Short mmCIF file of C-alpha atoms in Angstrom, two decimals:
data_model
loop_
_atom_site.label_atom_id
_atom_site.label_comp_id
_atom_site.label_asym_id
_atom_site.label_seq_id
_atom_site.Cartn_x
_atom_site.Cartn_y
_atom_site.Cartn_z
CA UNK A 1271 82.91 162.18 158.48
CA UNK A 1272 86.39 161.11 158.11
CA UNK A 1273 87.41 157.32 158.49
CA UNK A 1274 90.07 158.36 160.64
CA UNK A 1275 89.12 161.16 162.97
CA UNK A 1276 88.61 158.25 166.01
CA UNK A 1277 92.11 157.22 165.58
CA UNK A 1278 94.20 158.06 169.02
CA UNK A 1279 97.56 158.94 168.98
CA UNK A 1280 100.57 157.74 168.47
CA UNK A 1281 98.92 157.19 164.76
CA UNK A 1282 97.73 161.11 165.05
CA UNK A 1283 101.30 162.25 164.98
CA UNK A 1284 102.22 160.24 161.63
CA UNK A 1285 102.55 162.83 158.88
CA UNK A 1286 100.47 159.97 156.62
CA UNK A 1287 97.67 159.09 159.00
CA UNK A 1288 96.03 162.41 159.68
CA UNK A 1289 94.03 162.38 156.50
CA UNK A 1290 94.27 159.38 154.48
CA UNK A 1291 91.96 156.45 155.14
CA UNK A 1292 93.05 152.93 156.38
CA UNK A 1293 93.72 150.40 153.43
CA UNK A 1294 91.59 146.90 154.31
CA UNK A 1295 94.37 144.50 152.88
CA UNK A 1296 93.22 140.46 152.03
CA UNK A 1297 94.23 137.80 155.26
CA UNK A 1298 96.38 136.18 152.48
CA UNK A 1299 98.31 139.50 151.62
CA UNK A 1300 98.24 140.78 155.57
CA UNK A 1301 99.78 136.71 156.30
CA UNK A 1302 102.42 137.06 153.22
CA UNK A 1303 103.19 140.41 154.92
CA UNK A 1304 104.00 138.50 158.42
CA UNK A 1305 106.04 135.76 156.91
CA UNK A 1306 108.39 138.99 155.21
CA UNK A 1307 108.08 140.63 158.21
CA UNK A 1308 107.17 143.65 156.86
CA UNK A 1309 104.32 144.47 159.93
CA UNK A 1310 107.67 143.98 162.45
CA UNK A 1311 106.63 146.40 165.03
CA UNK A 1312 109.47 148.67 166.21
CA UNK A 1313 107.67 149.90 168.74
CA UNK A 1314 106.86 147.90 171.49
CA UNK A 1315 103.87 149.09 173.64
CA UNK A 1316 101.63 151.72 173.54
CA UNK A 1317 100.19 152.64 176.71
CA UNK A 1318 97.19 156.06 177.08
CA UNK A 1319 97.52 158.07 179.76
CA UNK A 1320 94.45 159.15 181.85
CA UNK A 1321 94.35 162.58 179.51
CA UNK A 1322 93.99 160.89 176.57
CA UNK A 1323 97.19 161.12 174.93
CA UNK A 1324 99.64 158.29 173.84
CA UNK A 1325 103.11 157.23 175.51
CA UNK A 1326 104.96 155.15 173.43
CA UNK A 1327 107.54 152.66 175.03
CA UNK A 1328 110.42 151.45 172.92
CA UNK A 1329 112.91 148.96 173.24
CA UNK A 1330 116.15 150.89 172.50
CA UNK A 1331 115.15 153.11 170.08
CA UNK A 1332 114.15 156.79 170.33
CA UNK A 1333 110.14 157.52 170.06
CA UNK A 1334 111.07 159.48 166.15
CA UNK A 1335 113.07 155.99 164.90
CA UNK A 1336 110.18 153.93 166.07
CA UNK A 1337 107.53 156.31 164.10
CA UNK A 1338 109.79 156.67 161.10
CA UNK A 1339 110.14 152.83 160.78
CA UNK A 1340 106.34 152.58 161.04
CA UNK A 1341 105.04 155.03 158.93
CA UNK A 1342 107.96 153.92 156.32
CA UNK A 1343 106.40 150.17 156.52
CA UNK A 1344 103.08 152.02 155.99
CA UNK A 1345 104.33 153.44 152.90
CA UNK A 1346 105.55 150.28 151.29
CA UNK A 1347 102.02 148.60 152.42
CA UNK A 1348 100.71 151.75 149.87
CA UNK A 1349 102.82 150.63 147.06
CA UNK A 1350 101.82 147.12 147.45
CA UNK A 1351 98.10 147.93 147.58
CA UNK A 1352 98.27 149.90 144.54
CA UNK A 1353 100.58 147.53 142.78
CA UNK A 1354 97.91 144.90 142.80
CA UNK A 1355 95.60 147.20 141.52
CA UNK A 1356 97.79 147.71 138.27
CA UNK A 1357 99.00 150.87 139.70
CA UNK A 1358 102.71 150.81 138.26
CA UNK A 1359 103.44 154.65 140.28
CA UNK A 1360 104.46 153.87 143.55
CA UNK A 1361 103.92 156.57 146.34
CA UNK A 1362 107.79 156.32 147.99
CA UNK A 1363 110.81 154.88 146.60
CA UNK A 1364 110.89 151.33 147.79
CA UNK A 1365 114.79 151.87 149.50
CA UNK A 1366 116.23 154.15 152.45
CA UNK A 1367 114.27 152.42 155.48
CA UNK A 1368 114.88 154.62 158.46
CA UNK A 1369 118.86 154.08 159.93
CA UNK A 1370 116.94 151.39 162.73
CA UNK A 1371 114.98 149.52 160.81
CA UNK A 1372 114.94 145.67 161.95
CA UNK A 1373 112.86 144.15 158.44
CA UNK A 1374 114.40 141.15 156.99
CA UNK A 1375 118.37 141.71 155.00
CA UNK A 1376 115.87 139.85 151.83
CA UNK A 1377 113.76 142.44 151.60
CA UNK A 1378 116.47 145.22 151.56
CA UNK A 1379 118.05 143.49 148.97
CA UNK A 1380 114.73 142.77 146.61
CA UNK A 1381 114.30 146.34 146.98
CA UNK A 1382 117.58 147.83 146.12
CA UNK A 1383 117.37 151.49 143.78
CA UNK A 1384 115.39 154.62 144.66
CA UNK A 1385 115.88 156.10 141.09
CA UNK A 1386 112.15 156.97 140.13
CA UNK A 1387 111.24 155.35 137.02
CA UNK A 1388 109.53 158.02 135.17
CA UNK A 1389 108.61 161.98 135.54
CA UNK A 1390 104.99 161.14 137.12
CA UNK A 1391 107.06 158.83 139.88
CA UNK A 1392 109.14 161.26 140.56
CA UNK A 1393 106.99 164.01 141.10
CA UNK A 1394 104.64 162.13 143.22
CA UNK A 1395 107.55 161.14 145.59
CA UNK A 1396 108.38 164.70 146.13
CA UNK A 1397 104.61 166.16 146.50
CA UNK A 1398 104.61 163.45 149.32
CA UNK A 1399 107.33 165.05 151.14
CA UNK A 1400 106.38 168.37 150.38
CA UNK A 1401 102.96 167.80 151.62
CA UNK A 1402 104.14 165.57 154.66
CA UNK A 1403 106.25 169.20 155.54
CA UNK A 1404 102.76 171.23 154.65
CA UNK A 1405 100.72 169.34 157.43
CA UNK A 1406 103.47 169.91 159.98
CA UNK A 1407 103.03 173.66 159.36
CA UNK A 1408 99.57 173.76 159.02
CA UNK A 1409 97.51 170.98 160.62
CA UNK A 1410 94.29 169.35 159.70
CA UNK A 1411 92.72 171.39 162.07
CA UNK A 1412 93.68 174.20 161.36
CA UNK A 1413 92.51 174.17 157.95
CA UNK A 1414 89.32 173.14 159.10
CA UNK A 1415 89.20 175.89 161.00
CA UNK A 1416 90.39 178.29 157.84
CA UNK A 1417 87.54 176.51 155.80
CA UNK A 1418 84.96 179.31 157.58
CA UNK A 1419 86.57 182.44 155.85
CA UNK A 1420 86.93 180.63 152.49
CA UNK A 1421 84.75 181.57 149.70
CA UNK A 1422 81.63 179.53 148.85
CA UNK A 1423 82.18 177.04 146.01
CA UNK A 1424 81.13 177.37 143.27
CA UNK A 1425 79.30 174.81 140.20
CA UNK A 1426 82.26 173.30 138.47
CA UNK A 1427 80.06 170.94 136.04
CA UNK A 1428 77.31 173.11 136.02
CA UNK A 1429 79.43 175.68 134.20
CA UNK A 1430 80.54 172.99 131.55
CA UNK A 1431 77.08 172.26 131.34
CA UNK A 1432 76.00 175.63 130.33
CA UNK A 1433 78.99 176.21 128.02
CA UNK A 1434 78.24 173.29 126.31
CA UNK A 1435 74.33 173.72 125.59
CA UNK A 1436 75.24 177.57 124.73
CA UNK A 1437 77.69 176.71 122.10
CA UNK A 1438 77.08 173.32 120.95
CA UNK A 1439 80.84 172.54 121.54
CA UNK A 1440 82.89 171.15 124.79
CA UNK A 1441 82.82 173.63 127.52
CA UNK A 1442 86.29 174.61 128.04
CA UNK A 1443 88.23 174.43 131.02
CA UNK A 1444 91.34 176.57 130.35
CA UNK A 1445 94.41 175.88 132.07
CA UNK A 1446 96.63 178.80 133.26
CA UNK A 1447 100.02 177.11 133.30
CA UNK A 1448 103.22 178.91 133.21
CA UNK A 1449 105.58 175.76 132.30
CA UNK A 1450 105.19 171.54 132.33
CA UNK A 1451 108.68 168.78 132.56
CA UNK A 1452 107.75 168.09 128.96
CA UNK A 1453 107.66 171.52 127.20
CA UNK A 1454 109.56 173.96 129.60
CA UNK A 1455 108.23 177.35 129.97
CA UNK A 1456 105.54 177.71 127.70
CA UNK A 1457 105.26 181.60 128.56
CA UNK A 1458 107.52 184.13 129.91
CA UNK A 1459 105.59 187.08 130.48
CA UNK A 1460 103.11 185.32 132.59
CA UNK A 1461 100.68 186.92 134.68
CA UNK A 1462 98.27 184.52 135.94
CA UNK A 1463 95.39 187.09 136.71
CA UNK A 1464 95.33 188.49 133.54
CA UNK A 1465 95.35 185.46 131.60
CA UNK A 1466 92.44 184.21 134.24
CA UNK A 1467 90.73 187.37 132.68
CA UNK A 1468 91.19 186.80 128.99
CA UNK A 1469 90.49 183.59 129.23
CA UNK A 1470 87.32 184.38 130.71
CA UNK A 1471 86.46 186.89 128.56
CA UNK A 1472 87.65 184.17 125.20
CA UNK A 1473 84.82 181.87 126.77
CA UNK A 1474 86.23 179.81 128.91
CA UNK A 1475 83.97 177.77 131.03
CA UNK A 1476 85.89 176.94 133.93
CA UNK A 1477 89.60 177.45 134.56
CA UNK A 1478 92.59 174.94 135.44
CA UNK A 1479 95.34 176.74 137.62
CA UNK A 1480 98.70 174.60 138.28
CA UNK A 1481 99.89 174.90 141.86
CA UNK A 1482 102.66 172.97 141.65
CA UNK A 1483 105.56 174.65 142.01
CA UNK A 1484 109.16 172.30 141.18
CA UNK A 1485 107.81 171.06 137.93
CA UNK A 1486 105.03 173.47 137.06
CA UNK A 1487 106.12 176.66 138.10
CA UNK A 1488 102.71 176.96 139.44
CA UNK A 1489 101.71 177.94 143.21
CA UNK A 1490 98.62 178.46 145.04
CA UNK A 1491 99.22 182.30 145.81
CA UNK A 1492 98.10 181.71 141.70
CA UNK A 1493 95.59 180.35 142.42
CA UNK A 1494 94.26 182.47 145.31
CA UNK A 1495 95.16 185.67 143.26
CA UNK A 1496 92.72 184.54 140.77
CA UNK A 1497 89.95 183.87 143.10
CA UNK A 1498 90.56 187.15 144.59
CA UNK A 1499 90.66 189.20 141.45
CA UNK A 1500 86.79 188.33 140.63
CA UNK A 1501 86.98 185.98 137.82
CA UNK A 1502 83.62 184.44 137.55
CA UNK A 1503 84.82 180.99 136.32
CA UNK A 1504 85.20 177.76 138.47
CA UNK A 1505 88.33 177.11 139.15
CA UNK A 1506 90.35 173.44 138.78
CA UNK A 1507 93.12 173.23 141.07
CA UNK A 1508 95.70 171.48 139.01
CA UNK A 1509 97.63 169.23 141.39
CA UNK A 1510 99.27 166.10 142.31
CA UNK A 1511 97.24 164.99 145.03
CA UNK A 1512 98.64 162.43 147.38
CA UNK A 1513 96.86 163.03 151.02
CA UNK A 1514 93.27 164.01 151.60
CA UNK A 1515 94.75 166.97 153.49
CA UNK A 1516 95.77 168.82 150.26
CA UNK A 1517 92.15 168.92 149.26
CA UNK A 1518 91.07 170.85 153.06
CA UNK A 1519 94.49 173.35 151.60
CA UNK A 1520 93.12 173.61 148.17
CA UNK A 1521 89.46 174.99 149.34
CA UNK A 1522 90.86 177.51 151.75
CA UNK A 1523 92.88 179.01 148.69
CA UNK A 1524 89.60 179.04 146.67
CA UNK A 1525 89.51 176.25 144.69
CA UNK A 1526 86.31 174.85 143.30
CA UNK A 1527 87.35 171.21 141.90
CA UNK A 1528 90.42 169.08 142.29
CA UNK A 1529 92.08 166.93 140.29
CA UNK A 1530 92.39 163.20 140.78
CA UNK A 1531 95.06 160.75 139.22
CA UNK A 1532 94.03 156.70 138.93
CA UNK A 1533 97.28 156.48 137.93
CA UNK A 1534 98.36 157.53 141.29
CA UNK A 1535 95.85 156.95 143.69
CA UNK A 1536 94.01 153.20 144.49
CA UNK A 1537 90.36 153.21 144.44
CA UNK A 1538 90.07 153.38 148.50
CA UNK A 1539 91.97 156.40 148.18
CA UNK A 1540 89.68 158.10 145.48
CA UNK A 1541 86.47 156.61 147.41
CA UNK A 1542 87.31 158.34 150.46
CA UNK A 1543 88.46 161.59 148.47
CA UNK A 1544 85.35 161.73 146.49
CA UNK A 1545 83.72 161.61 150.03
CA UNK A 1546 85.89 164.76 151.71
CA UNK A 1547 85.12 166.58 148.26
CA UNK A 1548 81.20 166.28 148.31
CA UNK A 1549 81.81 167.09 152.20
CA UNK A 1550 83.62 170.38 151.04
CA UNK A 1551 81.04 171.43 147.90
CA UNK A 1552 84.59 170.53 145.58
CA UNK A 1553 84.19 168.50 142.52
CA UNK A 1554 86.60 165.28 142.00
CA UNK A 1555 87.88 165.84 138.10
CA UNK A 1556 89.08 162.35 138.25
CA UNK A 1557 91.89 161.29 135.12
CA UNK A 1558 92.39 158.03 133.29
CA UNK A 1559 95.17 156.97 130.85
CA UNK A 1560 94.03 153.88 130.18
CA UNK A 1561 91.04 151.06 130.15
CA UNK A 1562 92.32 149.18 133.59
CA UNK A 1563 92.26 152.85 134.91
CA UNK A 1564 88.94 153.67 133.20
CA UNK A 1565 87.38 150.46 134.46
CA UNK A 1566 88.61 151.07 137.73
CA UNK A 1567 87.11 154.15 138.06
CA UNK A 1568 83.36 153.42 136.34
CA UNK A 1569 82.97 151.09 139.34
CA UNK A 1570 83.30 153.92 142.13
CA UNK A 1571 80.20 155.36 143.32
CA UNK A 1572 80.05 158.80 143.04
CA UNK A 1573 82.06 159.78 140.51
CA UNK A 1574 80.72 162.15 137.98
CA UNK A 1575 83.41 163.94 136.18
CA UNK A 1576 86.16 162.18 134.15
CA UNK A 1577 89.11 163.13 131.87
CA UNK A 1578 90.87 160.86 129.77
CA UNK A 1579 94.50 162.33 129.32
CA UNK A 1580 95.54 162.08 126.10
CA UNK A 1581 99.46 162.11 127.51
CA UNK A 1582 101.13 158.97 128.63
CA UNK A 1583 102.25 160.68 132.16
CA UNK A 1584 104.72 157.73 131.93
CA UNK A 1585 106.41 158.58 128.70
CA UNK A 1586 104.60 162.26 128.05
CA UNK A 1587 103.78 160.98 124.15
CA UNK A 1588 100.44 162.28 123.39
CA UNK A 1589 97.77 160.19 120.88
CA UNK A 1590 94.42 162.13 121.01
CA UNK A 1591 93.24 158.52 119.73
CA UNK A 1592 93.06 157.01 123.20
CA UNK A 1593 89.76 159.61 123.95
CA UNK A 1594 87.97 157.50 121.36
CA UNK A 1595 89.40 154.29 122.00
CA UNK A 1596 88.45 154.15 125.67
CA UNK A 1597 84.77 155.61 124.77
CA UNK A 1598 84.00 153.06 122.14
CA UNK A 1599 81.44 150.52 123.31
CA UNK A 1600 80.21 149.30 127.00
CA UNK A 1601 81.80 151.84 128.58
CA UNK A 1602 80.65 154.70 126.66
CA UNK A 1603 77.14 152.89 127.39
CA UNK A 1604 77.96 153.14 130.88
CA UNK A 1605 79.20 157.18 130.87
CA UNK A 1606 75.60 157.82 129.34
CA UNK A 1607 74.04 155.73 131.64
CA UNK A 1608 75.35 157.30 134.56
CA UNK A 1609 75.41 160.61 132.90
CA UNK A 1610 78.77 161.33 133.49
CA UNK A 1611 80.52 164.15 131.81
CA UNK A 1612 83.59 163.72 129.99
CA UNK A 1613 86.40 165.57 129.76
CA UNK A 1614 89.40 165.07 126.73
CA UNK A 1615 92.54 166.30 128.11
CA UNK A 1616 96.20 167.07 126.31
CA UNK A 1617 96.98 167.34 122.70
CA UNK A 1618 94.55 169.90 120.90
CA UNK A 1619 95.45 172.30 119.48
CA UNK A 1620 92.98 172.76 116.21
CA UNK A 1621 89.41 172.93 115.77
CA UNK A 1622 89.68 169.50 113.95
CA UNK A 1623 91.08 167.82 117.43
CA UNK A 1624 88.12 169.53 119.22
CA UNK A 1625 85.73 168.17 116.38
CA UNK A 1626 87.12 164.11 116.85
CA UNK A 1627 87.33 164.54 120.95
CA UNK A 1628 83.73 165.78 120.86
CA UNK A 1629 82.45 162.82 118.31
CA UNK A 1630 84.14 160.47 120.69
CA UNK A 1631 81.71 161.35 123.61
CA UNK A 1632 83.69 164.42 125.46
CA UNK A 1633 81.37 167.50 127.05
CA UNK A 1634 84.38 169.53 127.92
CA UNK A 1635 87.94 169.89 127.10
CA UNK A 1636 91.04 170.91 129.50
CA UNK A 1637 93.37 172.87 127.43
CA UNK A 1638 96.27 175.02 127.53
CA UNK A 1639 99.69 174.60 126.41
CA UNK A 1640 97.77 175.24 122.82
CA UNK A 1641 96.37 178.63 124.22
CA UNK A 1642 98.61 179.88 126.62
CA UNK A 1643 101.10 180.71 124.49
CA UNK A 1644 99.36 183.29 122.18
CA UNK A 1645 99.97 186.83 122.87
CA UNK A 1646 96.51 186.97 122.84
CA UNK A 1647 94.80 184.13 124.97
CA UNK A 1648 90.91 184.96 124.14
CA UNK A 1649 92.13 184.94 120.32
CA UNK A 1650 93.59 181.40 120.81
CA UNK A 1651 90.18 180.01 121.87
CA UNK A 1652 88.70 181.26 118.62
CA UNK A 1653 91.27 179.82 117.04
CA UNK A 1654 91.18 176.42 118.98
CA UNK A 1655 87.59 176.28 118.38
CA UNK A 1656 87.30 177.94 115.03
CA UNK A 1657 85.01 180.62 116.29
CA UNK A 1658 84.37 183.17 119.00
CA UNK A 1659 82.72 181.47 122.00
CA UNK A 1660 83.00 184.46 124.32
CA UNK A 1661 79.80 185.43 125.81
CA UNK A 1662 79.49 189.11 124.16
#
């Protein structure tokens, strides 16, 4: 069950605690936090009452400053964690402690700028506050509660499988996607049910539906619409996932898999995700950019679906190379020895990219910028694939 469901309050009423499992952080790194003072405790004594609940005595400050300058703290113990895992993204900008914070005038000053430092930064720090809003609206429990009148779920890699024995290509997983930071909007007229329904009937395997909504113009009514209209194929819910609690919100909408970002999330974050999504019948589509990232990931239990995104989410470039460079050698020993399917991501567009992504070692391919704009979206997965892989 979850790591955290025997935690009593006050850490129940932190937006960032509810679902997201404790970080264990080395007694060197916990003492260099001491010395900055980083663990200074605003609030001063936590006393339960005979009912259970939590009374929080401060010193001077207000019960809200004491929990914002804790949870902030929290947040910049994140971005340390994942720093020293090469993760360059950090969750929160490193600035803007709340107005009472007490931490030392050195660390303000080392930490000076809240500019994010690329598009995948800056996205991340607003899903965080857009999910910390989410939970306060609808609570862990109450998505639990939601989960009985959700449909079943459905088999995301068994479908792959299946596409990719019937055709002898990848199985594809085609992404309904009305606009990205990088390209705009890709399609006007866009109707995500009946592009759900071509694509279905062009051969896709499984289907990819953006939820986010700022950069993506995506949304989960999308989502749910599709679920709802009977399409048949799995479906990917295409988001930035910060919290475990967006996972709970993604399976009450319908979703059948989930995407997860190494380049976002440390590996006691994906552990414990991987965990709620075999909990919740969901299947962790976890993505790599790169070999740390890669690496990082072939040493987590559990995993069994991975995409190697051909775009730097940094810089957005696309090189369809890095599928075959990160394949090459031990760890392509270790994919077939685990049996893990792969899955090349971002930047094909011709049946010749399909041809080199599948020779590297992929078993399915996420696509659409390259098919959603076609009038016709079945047609463009002929023409992707350089033949009709619809079922009839």
């Amino acid at each position: 069950m979850e790591p955290l469901a025997s935690l009593k309050a006050p850490f129940q009423a932190l937006p960032s605690f509810s679902s997201r499992p404790r970080t264990w952080i080395p007694p060197t790194q916990v003492n260099t936090y001491k010395k900055n003072s980083l663990f200074t405790m605003s609030v001063r004594a936590q006393v339960e009452s005979n009912d259970g609940s939590a009374a929080v005595a401060t010193s001077g400050e207000s019960v809200v400053d004491a929990l914002k300058v804790k949870e902030w703290e929290v947040g910049m113990l994140q971005n340390e964690v994942a720093a020293s895992q090469g993760i360059r993204i950090r969750r929160r900008p490193p600035t803007g402690p709340p107005l009472h914070y007490v931490g030392p005038f050195q660390f303000r000053l080392q930490n000076e700028g809240n500019t994010p430092r690329n598009i995948l930064e800056e996205i991340v720090w607003n899903k965080d506050k857009e999910v910390s809003q989410l939970k306060e609206r609808k609570p862990l429990i109450v998505l639990k509660k939601a989960l009985e009148n959700a449909p079943p779920a459905r088999d995301f890699i068994g479908a792959l499988r299946a596409a990719n024995e019937r055709t002898g290509l990848p199985g594809l997983i085609a992404e309904v996607k009305k606009a990205s930071p990088s390209r705009g909007i890709l399609r006007e007229d866009f109707d995500p049910v009946e592009i759900a329904q071509a694509y279905e009937k062009g051969g896709a395997a499984c289907l990819s539906v953006l939820t986010d909504e700022k950069y993506f113009k995506g949304s989960f009514e999308n989502l749910e619409a599709i679920r709802n209209a009977g399409v048949k194929c799995p479906l990917l819910c295409k988001e930035f996932i910060v919290d475990a609690w967006q996972l709970y919100y993604a399976r009450t909408k319908g979703a059948d898999a989930v995407l997860l970002i190494a380049a976002v999330l440390p590996d006691l974050d994906i552990k414990y995700m991987i965990k709620i999504c075999k909990l919740l019948g969901l299947t962790a589509l976890v993505e790599v950019h790169d070999e740390k990232e890669f690496d990082r990931v072939l040493g987590i239990e559990g995993i069994e679906l991975i995409g190697v995104n051909n775009r730097n989410l940094e810089t957005f470039e696309v090189d369809i190379g890095i599928t075959k460079k990160l394949l090459e050698g031990e760890r392509g020993k270790i994919i077939r020895e685990k049996n893990i399917i792969m899955v090349g991501e971002s930047g094909l567009f011709t049946p010749e990219d399909i041809a080199y992504v599948q020779e590297a070692g992929v078993k399915a391919v996420l696509v659409g910028e390259s098919i959603v704009k076609q009038s016709d979206p079945g047609k463009g997965i002929s023409n992707l694939f350089g033949k009709d892989i619809s079922l009839g």
